[in-house]
């Protein structure tokens, strides 16, 4: 893999500084920015964004809109959004206050270190499909906590649009395709089959999609708040579902669930300030390491060049090595965050980057899933408060288990633990004991909801994405494209992305995202370059411009933006 050094040098000399030819890039010019003079919502589904914009126009603030969007996504984006899952919220209010809310799922009390291993010690599918893969859901507690601390409109008002959508809405073709793509897993569980399938297939696009059990659940939450979900009727339905499939979640697990306020990770990069999610997500720390390493270069090579991909990939590799070794649930493990986030440490890592060679990480073969079934939404209200939320069931349709009578899917977030420390998980991530399964523990996430201030300290960007580990590198690249490459947000979002996560020791790139000479050059430098199947991430972002707020849904899969 690491032969041909002379060729490497000559190719780097020939191609390293030149701009890549990316005119075959399929998404060039495809982003469709939407401008709003006062306020903006960008989410994974146009109907959910419209709900958020409506709430803002009624005088709701960004938190109200975020809560309403969160519940609306449950009805219109069943593969990801998610009262049976969890998420993270980062905000910056109009007075400059910041905060981060962690409503990540937790392992049930009966969870054990080796619960997902077979008798030979290998990981099984039990952490991905079925009742055992579900962590204790955090979304209802989290959205309620966000509203209680910062909301303005009545709670029930924020659920009303989701109830209407659950009563019935027109199914779009993208949903039809995502349901069809998971029909075999959904068919394993009768409540999922009856909610999502018609004769074993997705309902037709254009048909009215009705979810009466979900509508009833949402009505109960609108009337009674989170208590009904964590202690009342819905808790009973979840526990009955667990009994049906030998899952572990108990009434005590549900009653004991708490969303937690945490302090955002603060990243200072070339005069800009970024607030992002701290552990139990790895997003903020890992992205901070990438920025801190790259911030030490006076200038960076042009976008699309081999030299630039090289520096980015080496920064990503080093940040992911630390992520996988050190990070976990802050309530359970000690992490050297001060050191990992320090400029001195970044300088040390930067000094290890060779000018023209890849630094290998131990190789192994790992499957990296291509599903894109988490979801992000960004909100800015008329006062300039920004709320950035990434939320997930983990992979598409989570565990595939719908709570019978409850009408919502349960997550399969338990697979985000290192179910077999030292062996790759669904995303090919190799992690250690810091993130092993333990009762009550939060599984380490990559979700990176972020807010960026410009050098004058004004709100500038709100950004986030789904994509497993590619979340971190996608959010980093969009911010870097704007800050370093001086792209508009639309250009920054549609631009081709790369991904390196230490192991597997591969640089992933999107189809036609790098020119052939650049690929040749990187291979000669010792990189294993691998084209992804599908895209990397699905950004929902907002930028402040002189003309107002510009909302940009990613043209990769696309949600929708709505502003006024
Ligand atoms: O929390 C995490 O990092 C993962 N559960 C996110 C999964 C995800 O983004 C799936 N979409 N590709």
Coordinates of N, CA and C in Angstrom, one line a residue, residues 142-284:
X142 N -36.6 15.3 26.3 CA -35.7 16.4 25.8 C -36.5 17.5 25.2
X143 N -37.5 17.2 24.4 CA -38.3 18.3 23.8 C -39.0 19.0 24.9
X144 N -39.5 18.3 25.9 CA -40.3 18.9 27.0 C -39.3 19.8 27.8
X145 N -38.1 19.4 28.0 CA -37.1 20.1 28.8 C -36.8 21.4 28.0
X146 N -36.6 21.3 26.7 CA -36.3 22.5 25.9 C -37.4 23.5 26.0
X147 N -38.6 23.0 25.9 CA -39.8 23.9 26.0 C -39.9 24.5 27.4
X148 N -39.8 23.7 28.4 CA -40.0 24.2 29.8 C -38.9 25.3 30.1
X149 N -37.7 25.1 29.6 CA -36.7 26.1 29.9 C -36.8 27.3 29.1
X150 N -37.2 27.2 27.8 CA -37.1 28.4 26.9 C -38.3 28.6 26.0
X151 N -39.3 27.8 26.1 CA -40.4 27.9 25.2 C -41.3 29.0 25.6
X152 N -42.2 29.4 24.7 CA -43.1 30.5 24.9 C -44.6 30.2 24.7
X153 N -44.9 29.5 23.6 CA -46.2 29.1 23.3 C -46.7 27.9 24.2
X154 N -48.0 27.7 24.3 CA -48.4 26.5 25.1 C -47.9 25.2 24.5
X155 N -47.6 24.3 25.3 CA -47.1 22.9 25.0 C -48.0 22.3 23.9
X156 N -49.3 22.2 24.2 CA -50.2 21.5 23.3 C -50.3 22.1 21.9
X157 N -50.1 23.4 21.9 CA -50.0 24.1 20.5 C -48.9 23.5 19.7
X158 N -47.8 23.1 20.3 CA -46.6 22.7 19.6 C -46.8 21.3 19.1
X159 N -47.7 20.5 19.7 CA -48.0 19.2 19.2 C -49.1 19.1 18.2
X160 N -49.9 20.2 18.1 CA -51.1 20.1 17.3 C -50.8 19.8 15.8
X161 N -49.8 20.4 15.2 CA -49.5 20.1 13.8 C -49.1 18.7 13.6
X162 N -48.3 18.1 14.6 CA -47.9 16.7 14.4 C -49.1 15.8 14.5
X163 N -50.1 16.1 15.4 CA -51.3 15.3 15.5 C -52.0 15.3 14.1
X164 N -52.2 16.5 13.6 CA -52.8 16.6 12.3 C -52.1 15.7 11.2
X165 N -50.8 15.8 11.2 CA -50.0 15.1 10.2 C -50.1 13.6 10.5
X166 N -50.2 13.1 11.7 CA -50.3 11.7 12.1 C -51.7 11.2 11.7
X167 N -52.7 12.1 11.8 CA -54.1 11.7 11.4 C -54.1 11.4 9.9
X168 N -53.3 12.1 9.1 CA -53.2 11.7 7.7 C -52.5 12.8 7.0
X169 N -51.5 12.4 6.1 CA -50.9 13.3 5.2 C -50.5 12.6 3.9
X170 N -50.2 13.3 2.9 CA -49.9 12.6 1.6 C -48.5 12.1 1.6
X171 N -48.3 10.9 1.4 CA -47.0 10.2 1.4 C -46.2 10.6 0.2
X172 N -45.0 11.2 0.4 CA -44.2 11.6 -0.8 C -43.3 10.4 -1.3
X173 N -42.7 10.5 -2.5 CA -42.0 9.4 -3.1 C -40.8 9.0 -2.3
X174 N -40.1 10.0 -1.7 CA -38.9 9.7 -1.0 C -39.2 8.8 0.2
X175 N -40.3 9.1 0.9 CA -40.8 8.2 2.0 C -41.1 6.8 1.5
X176 N -41.9 6.8 0.4 CA -42.2 5.5 -0.1 C -41.0 4.7 -0.3
X177 N -39.9 5.3 -0.9 CA -38.7 4.6 -1.2 C -38.0 4.1 0.1
X178 N -38.0 5.0 1.1 CA -37.3 4.6 2.3 C -38.0 3.5 3.0
X179 N -39.4 3.5 3.0 CA -40.1 2.4 3.6 C -39.9 1.1 2.9
X180 N -39.9 1.3 1.5 CA -39.8 0.1 0.7 C -38.4 -0.5 0.9
X181 N -37.4 0.3 1.1 CA -36.0 -0.2 1.3 C -35.9 -1.0 2.6
X182 N -36.7 -0.7 3.6 CA -36.6 -1.4 4.9 C -37.8 -2.4 5.1
X183 N -38.5 -2.7 4.0 CA -39.8 -3.5 4.2 C -39.5 -4.8 4.8
X184 N -38.4 -5.4 4.5 CA -38.2 -6.8 5.1 C -38.0 -6.7 6.6
X185 N -37.3 -5.7 7.1 CA -37.1 -5.6 8.5 C -38.4 -5.2 9.2
X186 N -39.2 -4.3 8.6 CA -40.4 -3.8 9.1 C -41.4 -5.0 9.2
X187 N -41.4 -5.9 8.2 CA -42.3 -7.0 8.1 C -42.1 -8.0 9.3
X188 N -40.9 -7.9 9.9 CA -40.7 -8.9 11.0 C -41.6 -8.6 12.2
X189 N -42.1 -7.4 12.3 CA -42.8 -7.0 13.5 C -44.3 -6.6 13.2
X190 N -45.3 -7.3 13.7 CA -46.7 -7.1 13.2 C -47.1 -5.6 13.3
X191 N -46.7 -4.9 14.4 CA -47.2 -3.5 14.5 C -46.5 -2.6 13.5
X192 N -45.3 -2.9 13.1 CA -44.6 -2.2 12.1 C -45.2 -2.5 10.7
X193 N -45.5 -3.7 10.5 CA -46.1 -4.1 9.2 C -47.4 -3.4 9.0
X194 N -48.2 -3.4 10.1 CA -49.6 -2.8 9.9 C -49.5 -1.3 9.8
X195 N -48.5 -0.7 10.4 CA -48.4 0.8 10.3 C -47.8 1.3 9.0
X196 N -46.8 0.5 8.5 CA -46.0 1.0 7.4 C -46.2 0.3 6.1
X197 N -46.8 -0.9 6.1 CA -46.8 -1.7 4.8 C -48.2 -2.0 4.4
X198 N -48.4 -2.1 3.1 CA -49.7 -2.5 2.5 C -49.3 -3.8 1.7
X199 N -49.8 -4.9 2.1 CA -49.5 -6.2 1.4 C -47.9 -6.4 1.3
X200 N -47.2 -6.0 2.4 CA -45.8 -6.3 2.4 C -45.0 -5.2 1.7
X201 N -45.6 -4.1 1.2 CA -44.8 -3.1 0.5 C -45.2 -1.7 1.1
X202 N -44.4 -0.7 0.7 CA -44.6 0.6 1.1 C -45.9 1.1 0.4
X203 N -46.7 1.9 1.1 CA -47.9 2.5 0.5 C -47.5 3.3 -0.7
X204 N -48.4 3.5 -1.7 CA -48.1 4.3 -2.9 C -47.8 5.7 -2.6
X205 N -46.8 6.3 -3.3 CA -46.6 7.8 -3.2 C -47.9 8.4 -3.6
X206 N -48.3 9.5 -2.9 CA -49.6 10.2 -3.2 C -50.7 9.7 -2.5
X207 N -50.6 8.5 -1.8 CA -51.7 8.0 -1.0 C -51.7 8.7 0.4
X208 N -52.9 8.7 1.1 CA -52.9 9.3 2.4 C -52.4 8.4 3.4
X209 N -51.4 8.8 4.1 CA -50.7 8.0 5.1 C -51.3 8.3 6.5
X210 N -52.0 7.3 7.1 CA -52.7 7.6 8.4 C -52.0 6.7 9.4
X211 N -51.8 7.4 10.6 CA -51.2 6.7 11.7 C -52.0 6.9 13.0
X212 N -53.1 6.2 13.1 CA -54.1 6.5 14.2 C -53.5 6.3 15.6
X213 N -52.7 5.2 15.7 CA -52.1 4.9 17.1 C -51.1 6.1 17.4
X214 N -50.3 6.5 16.5 CA -49.4 7.6 16.7 C -50.2 8.9 17.1
X215 N -51.2 9.2 16.4 CA -52.0 10.4 16.6 C -52.5 10.3 18.1
X216 N -53.0 9.2 18.5 CA -53.5 9.0 19.9 C -52.3 9.2 20.9
X217 N -51.2 8.7 20.6 CA -50.0 8.9 21.5 C -49.7 10.4 21.6
X218 N -49.6 11.0 20.5 CA -49.3 12.5 20.5 C -50.3 13.3 21.2
X219 N -51.6 12.9 21.1 CA -52.7 13.6 21.8 C -52.4 13.4 23.3
X220 N -52.1 12.2 23.7 CA -51.8 12.0 25.2 C -50.7 12.9 25.7
X221 N -49.6 12.9 24.8 CA -48.4 13.7 25.2 C -48.8 15.2 25.2
X222 N -49.6 15.6 24.3 CA -50.1 17.0 24.3 C -50.9 17.4 25.5
X223 N -51.7 16.4 26.0 CA -52.6 16.7 27.1 C -51.8 16.5 28.5
X224 N -50.9 15.5 28.5 CA -50.4 15.2 29.9 C -48.9 15.4 30.0
X225 N -48.2 15.8 28.9 CA -46.7 16.0 29.0 C -46.0 14.7 29.0
X226 N -44.7 14.7 29.3 CA -43.9 13.5 29.2 C -44.3 12.4 30.2
X227 N -45.0 12.8 31.3 CA -45.4 11.8 32.3 C -46.1 10.6 31.7
X228 N -46.9 10.9 30.8 CA -47.7 9.7 30.2 C -46.8 8.8 29.4
X229 N -45.7 9.4 28.9 CA -44.8 8.6 28.1 C -43.8 7.8 29.0
X230 N -43.4 8.4 30.1 CA -42.4 7.8 31.0 C -43.0 7.0 32.2
X231 N -44.2 7.3 32.5 CA -44.8 6.7 33.7 C -46.2 6.1 33.5
X232 N -46.9 6.7 32.5 CA -48.3 6.4 32.3 C -48.6 5.3 31.2
X233 N -49.7 5.6 30.5 CA -50.2 4.6 29.5 C -49.1 4.2 28.4
X234 N -48.4 5.2 28.0 CA -47.4 4.9 26.9 C -46.3 4.1 27.4
X235 N -45.9 4.4 28.7 CA -44.8 3.5 29.3 C -45.3 2.1 29.4
X236 N -46.6 1.9 29.8 CA -47.1 0.5 29.8 C -47.1 -0.2 28.5
X237 N -47.4 0.6 27.4 CA -47.3 0.0 26.1 C -45.9 -0.4 25.7
X238 N -44.9 0.5 26.0 CA -43.5 0.2 25.7 C -43.1 -1.1 26.5
X239 N -43.5 -1.2 27.8 CA -43.0 -2.3 28.6 C -43.7 -3.6 28.0
X240 N -45.0 -3.5 27.6 CA -45.7 -4.7 27.1 C -45.0 -5.1 25.8
X241 N -44.5 -4.1 25.0 CA -43.8 -4.4 23.7 C -42.5 -5.2 24.1
X242 N -41.8 -4.7 25.1 CA -40.6 -5.3 25.5 C -40.8 -6.8 25.9
X243 N -41.9 -7.1 26.6 CA -42.2 -8.4 27.0 C -42.5 -9.3 25.7
X244 N -43.1 -8.7 24.7 CA -43.4 -9.4 23.5 C -42.2 -9.9 22.8
X245 N -41.1 -9.1 22.9 CA -39.9 -9.4 22.1 C -38.7 -9.6 23.0
X246 N -38.9 -9.9 24.2 CA -37.8 -10.2 25.2 C -36.8 -9.0 25.2
X247 N -37.3 -7.8 25.2 CA -36.5 -6.6 25.4 C -36.3 -6.3 26.8
X248 N -35.5 -5.3 27.1 CA -35.0 -5.0 28.5 C -35.6 -3.8 29.2
X249 N -36.3 -2.9 28.4 CA -36.7 -1.7 29.0 C -37.9 -1.9 30.0
X250 N -37.7 -1.4 31.2 CA -38.7 -1.5 32.3 C -39.4 -0.2 32.6
X251 N -40.4 -0.3 33.4 CA -41.1 1.0 33.9 C -40.1 1.8 34.6
X252 N -39.2 1.1 35.4 CA -38.2 1.9 36.2 C -37.2 2.6 35.3
X253 N -36.8 1.9 34.2 CA -35.9 2.6 33.3 C -36.5 3.9 32.7
X254 N -37.8 3.7 32.3 CA -38.5 4.9 31.7 C -38.7 6.0 32.8
X255 N -39.1 5.6 34.0 CA -39.3 6.7 35.0 C -38.0 7.3 35.4
X256 N -36.9 6.6 35.2 CA -35.7 7.2 35.6 C -35.0 8.0 34.6
X257 N -35.5 8.1 33.4 CA -34.8 8.8 32.3 C -34.8 10.3 32.5
X258 N -33.7 10.9 32.3 CA -33.6 12.4 32.4 C -32.8 13.0 31.3
X259 N -33.3 14.0 30.7 CA -32.5 14.8 29.7 C -31.6 15.7 30.5
X260 N -30.4 16.0 30.0 CA -29.4 16.7 30.8 C -28.8 17.9 30.0
X261 N -28.8 19.1 30.7 CA -28.1 20.3 30.2 C -26.6 20.1 30.3
X262 N -25.9 20.4 29.2 CA -24.5 20.4 29.3 C -23.9 21.6 28.7
X263 N -22.6 21.8 28.9 CA -21.9 23.0 28.3 C -21.4 22.7 26.9
X264 N -21.8 23.5 26.0 CA -21.3 23.3 24.6 C -19.8 23.3 24.5
X265 N -19.3 22.6 23.5 CA -17.8 22.7 23.2 C -17.7 24.0 22.4
X266 N -16.7 24.8 22.7 CA -16.4 26.0 22.0 C -15.2 25.9 21.2
X267 N -15.3 26.2 19.9 CA -14.1 26.0 19.0 C -13.9 27.4 18.4
X268 N -12.6 27.9 18.5 CA -12.3 29.2 17.9 C -11.4 28.9 16.7
X269 N -11.9 29.3 15.5 CA -11.2 29.0 14.3 C -11.2 30.2 13.4
X270 N -10.0 30.7 13.2 CA -9.8 31.9 12.3 C -10.8 33.0 12.5
X271 N -11.0 33.3 13.8 CA -11.8 34.4 14.2 C -13.3 34.1 14.3
X272 N -13.7 32.9 13.8 CA -15.1 32.4 14.0 C -15.2 31.6 15.3
X273 N -16.3 31.6 15.9 CA -16.5 30.8 17.0 C -17.7 29.8 16.8
X274 N -17.4 28.5 17.1 CA -18.4 27.4 16.8 C -18.8 26.9 18.2
X275 N -20.1 26.7 18.4 CA -20.6 26.0 19.5 C -21.1 24.6 19.1
X276 N -20.7 23.6 19.7 CA -21.2 22.3 19.2 C -21.4 21.3 20.4
X277 N -21.8 20.1 20.1 CA -22.3 19.2 21.1 C -21.1 18.5 21.9
X278 N -21.1 18.6 23.2 CA -20.1 17.8 24.0 C -20.6 16.4 24.2
X279 N -19.7 15.6 24.8 CA -20.2 14.2 25.2 C -21.4 14.2 26.0
X280 N -22.4 13.3 25.8 CA -22.3 12.0 25.2 C -22.2 12.0 23.7
X281 N -22.1 13.1 23.0 CA -21.8 13.1 21.6 C -20.3 13.3 21.5
X282 N -19.7 12.6 20.5 CA -18.3 12.9 20.2 C -18.1 14.0 19.2
X283 N -19.3 14.5 18.7 CA -19.3 15.5 17.6 C -18.4 16.7 17.8
X284 N -18.7 17.4 18.9 CA -18.0 18.7 19.2 C -16.5 18.5 19.4

